[in-house]
C-alpha cells in the first residue's frame, strides 16, 4: 500500500506498507522513500495495529478540532458539514429544488429530520467538510 506523506515543511515522501516475507516471524515492512533516500523499518503485527489505532485517533482529533466557524449558502452545503450551535447537527443529504434547498440533518443521537431553506440562506457551520479528505 503506497501513501503520500509530507514533513512539516511540505516536502513529500512515499510510505509503503507491506506484510513481511512468508515463512519468517510475522512482521510488517514499512518503507519511507523521498528524494534524499529511503529508510526501511519493520514491526510486529501487534505494533502495526497500535500504530494504525494511534493514526485513526489522531486523524479523528484533527478533524474534530475546534476551528473558526464558517458561513456558507444553503445551496453549498455538503454531506458531513456540521452546523454551529449548542447541539451537533450533521448534514446527511442536500437536495436542490429550484430556489429552495432541502437539507436532511442527523443529530448526534441519530435522530433525522429535513428542513427547507432558500438557496441563498446563510448557514453557520462549526466544521466544514474537507474536500477529498
PDB file of C-alpha atoms in Angstrom, residues 15-116:
ATOM      1  CA  UNK A  15       5.299   5.467   2.519  1.00  0.00           C
ATOM      2  CA  UNK A  16       4.839   1.829   1.589  1.00  0.00           C
ATOM      3  CA  UNK A  17       3.476  -0.775   3.987  1.00  0.00           C
ATOM      4  CA  UNK A  18       3.692  -4.488   3.182  1.00  0.00           C
ATOM      5  CA  UNK A  19       3.445  -7.807   5.008  1.00  0.00           C
ATOM      6  CA  UNK A  20       6.808  -9.367   5.812  1.00  0.00           C
ATOM      7  CA  UNK A  21       8.098 -12.370   3.874  1.00  0.00           C
ATOM      8  CA  UNK A  22       6.261 -15.660   4.401  1.00  0.00           C
ATOM      9  CA  UNK A  23       7.946 -18.358   6.450  1.00  0.00           C
ATOM     10  CA  UNK A  24       9.521 -15.939   8.888  1.00  0.00           C
ATOM     11  CA  UNK A  25       8.238 -14.485  12.132  1.00  0.00           C
ATOM     12  CA  UNK A  26       5.141 -12.404  11.172  1.00  0.00           C
ATOM     13  CA  UNK A  27       6.154  -8.814  10.516  1.00  0.00           C
ATOM     14  CA  UNK A  28       5.051  -5.663   8.728  1.00  0.00           C
ATOM     15  CA  UNK A  29       7.512  -3.826   6.466  1.00  0.00           C
ATOM     16  CA  UNK A  30       7.479  -0.031   6.332  1.00  0.00           C
ATOM     17  CA  UNK A  31       9.467   1.786   3.644  1.00  0.00           C
ATOM     18  CA  UNK A  32       9.761   5.587   3.551  1.00  0.00           C
ATOM     19  CA  UNK A  33      11.265   6.976   0.354  1.00  0.00           C
ATOM     20  CA  UNK A  34      11.920  10.596  -0.580  1.00  0.00           C
ATOM     21  CA  UNK A  35      14.303  12.361  -2.971  1.00  0.00           C
ATOM     22  CA  UNK A  36      17.111  12.226  -0.381  1.00  0.00           C
ATOM     23  CA  UNK A  37      16.905   8.463   0.178  1.00  0.00           C
ATOM     24  CA  UNK A  38      14.971   5.659   1.763  1.00  0.00           C
ATOM     25  CA  UNK A  39      14.525   4.175   5.215  1.00  0.00           C
ATOM     26  CA  UNK A  40      13.266   0.676   5.859  1.00  0.00           C
ATOM     27  CA  UNK A  41      11.576  -0.363   9.111  1.00  0.00           C
ATOM     28  CA  UNK A  42       9.626  -3.352  10.358  1.00  0.00           C
ATOM     29  CA  UNK A  43       7.356  -4.125  13.287  1.00  0.00           C
ATOM     30  CA  UNK A  44       5.165  -6.877  14.662  1.00  0.00           C
ATOM     31  CA  UNK A  45       1.521  -7.144  13.611  1.00  0.00           C
ATOM     32  CA  UNK A  46       0.537  -6.033  17.138  1.00  0.00           C
ATOM     33  CA  UNK A  47       2.706  -2.905  16.864  1.00  0.00           C
ATOM     34  CA  UNK A  48       1.239  -2.223  13.404  1.00  0.00           C
ATOM     35  CA  UNK A  49      -2.272  -2.378  14.895  1.00  0.00           C
ATOM     36  CA  UNK A  50      -1.233   0.015  17.678  1.00  0.00           C
ATOM     37  CA  UNK A  51       0.205   2.399  15.077  1.00  0.00           C
ATOM     38  CA  UNK A  52      -2.969   2.175  12.997  1.00  0.00           C
ATOM     39  CA  UNK A  53      -5.141   2.873  16.053  1.00  0.00           C
ATOM     40  CA  UNK A  54      -2.955   5.846  17.001  1.00  0.00           C
ATOM     41  CA  UNK A  55      -3.206   7.237  13.456  1.00  0.00           C
ATOM     42  CA  UNK A  56      -7.001   6.844  13.426  1.00  0.00           C
ATOM     43  CA  UNK A  57      -7.310   8.560  16.814  1.00  0.00           C
ATOM     44  CA  UNK A  58      -5.047  11.438  15.710  1.00  0.00           C
ATOM     45  CA  UNK A  59      -6.993  11.822  12.446  1.00  0.00           C
ATOM     46  CA  UNK A  60     -10.299  11.958  14.351  1.00  0.00           C
ATOM     47  CA  UNK A  61      -8.894  14.516  16.772  1.00  0.00           C
ATOM     48  CA  UNK A  62      -7.517  16.655  13.928  1.00  0.00           C
ATOM     49  CA  UNK A  63     -10.848  16.594  12.087  1.00  0.00           C
ATOM     50  CA  UNK A  64     -12.847  17.358  15.217  1.00  0.00           C
ATOM     51  CA  UNK A  65     -10.528  20.074  16.494  1.00  0.00           C
ATOM     52  CA  UNK A  66     -12.328  23.341  17.085  1.00  0.00           C
ATOM     53  CA  UNK A  67     -11.959  25.691  14.162  1.00  0.00           C
ATOM     54  CA  UNK A  68     -13.334  29.072  13.291  1.00  0.00           C
ATOM     55  CA  UNK A  69     -16.970  28.711  12.249  1.00  0.00           C
ATOM     56  CA  UNK A  70     -17.663  29.403   8.596  1.00  0.00           C
ATOM     57  CA  UNK A  71     -20.819  30.572   6.886  1.00  0.00           C
ATOM     58  CA  UNK A  72     -21.963  29.016   3.612  1.00  0.00           C
ATOM     59  CA  UNK A  73     -25.074  29.360   1.493  1.00  0.00           C
ATOM     60  CA  UNK A  74     -27.602  26.565   1.910  1.00  0.00           C
ATOM     61  CA  UNK A  75     -27.060  25.555  -1.744  1.00  0.00           C
ATOM     62  CA  UNK A  76     -23.353  24.940  -0.946  1.00  0.00           C
ATOM     63  CA  UNK A  77     -23.856  22.559   1.988  1.00  0.00           C
ATOM     64  CA  UNK A  78     -22.134  19.190   1.692  1.00  0.00           C
ATOM     65  CA  UNK A  79     -22.797  15.855   3.356  1.00  0.00           C
ATOM     66  CA  UNK A  80     -20.739  15.803   6.563  1.00  0.00           C
ATOM     67  CA  UNK A  81     -20.880  19.556   7.265  1.00  0.00           C
ATOM     68  CA  UNK A  82     -21.612  20.241  10.954  1.00  0.00           C
ATOM     69  CA  UNK A  83     -23.923  23.101  11.955  1.00  0.00           C
ATOM     70  CA  UNK A  84     -22.732  25.591  14.547  1.00  0.00           C
ATOM     71  CA  UNK A  85     -24.857  25.667  17.694  1.00  0.00           C
ATOM     72  CA  UNK A  86     -25.356  24.061  21.067  1.00  0.00           C
ATOM     73  CA  UNK A  87     -26.396  20.713  19.502  1.00  0.00           C
ATOM     74  CA  UNK A  88     -24.368  18.717  16.984  1.00  0.00           C
ATOM     75  CA  UNK A  89     -26.282  18.553  13.697  1.00  0.00           C
ATOM     76  CA  UNK A  90     -24.599  16.996  10.658  1.00  0.00           C
ATOM     77  CA  UNK A  91     -25.736  17.290   7.043  1.00  0.00           C
ATOM     78  CA  UNK A  92     -26.886  13.876   5.862  1.00  0.00           C
ATOM     79  CA  UNK A  93     -28.226  14.914   2.438  1.00  0.00           C
ATOM     80  CA  UNK A  94     -28.855  18.033   0.353  1.00  0.00           C
ATOM     81  CA  UNK A  95     -31.394  18.283  -2.470  1.00  0.00           C
ATOM     82  CA  UNK A  96     -31.780  21.434  -4.531  1.00  0.00           C
ATOM     83  CA  UNK A  97     -35.253  22.138  -5.883  1.00  0.00           C
ATOM     84  CA  UNK A  98     -35.132  25.380  -7.849  1.00  0.00           C
ATOM     85  CA  UNK A  99     -34.772  28.316  -5.468  1.00  0.00           C
ATOM     86  CA  UNK A 100     -35.027  26.057  -2.408  1.00  0.00           C
ATOM     87  CA  UNK A 101     -32.747  23.514  -0.795  1.00  0.00           C
ATOM     88  CA  UNK A 102     -33.949  20.600   1.317  1.00  0.00           C
ATOM     89  CA  UNK A 103     -31.360  19.623   3.920  1.00  0.00           C
ATOM     90  CA  UNK A 104     -31.614  16.410   5.878  1.00  0.00           C
ATOM     91  CA  UNK A 105     -29.874  16.740   9.240  1.00  0.00           C
ATOM     92  CA  UNK A 106     -28.910  13.989  11.661  1.00  0.00           C
ATOM     93  CA  UNK A 107     -28.318  14.586  15.363  1.00  0.00           C
ATOM     94  CA  UNK A 108     -25.527  13.092  17.439  1.00  0.00           C
ATOM     95  CA  UNK A 109     -28.157  10.744  18.864  1.00  0.00           C
ATOM     96  CA  UNK A 110     -29.154   9.525  15.386  1.00  0.00           C
ATOM     97  CA  UNK A 111     -32.425  11.472  15.036  1.00  0.00           C
ATOM     98  CA  UNK A 112     -33.013  12.636  11.454  1.00  0.00           C
ATOM     99  CA  UNK A 113     -35.180  15.463  10.060  1.00  0.00           C
ATOM    100  CA  UNK A 114     -35.384  17.686   6.994  1.00  0.00           C
ATOM    101  CA  UNK A 115     -35.632  21.452   6.644  1.00  0.00           C
ATOM    102  CA  UNK A 116     -36.192  23.597   3.567  1.00  0.00           C
TER     103      UNK A 116
END
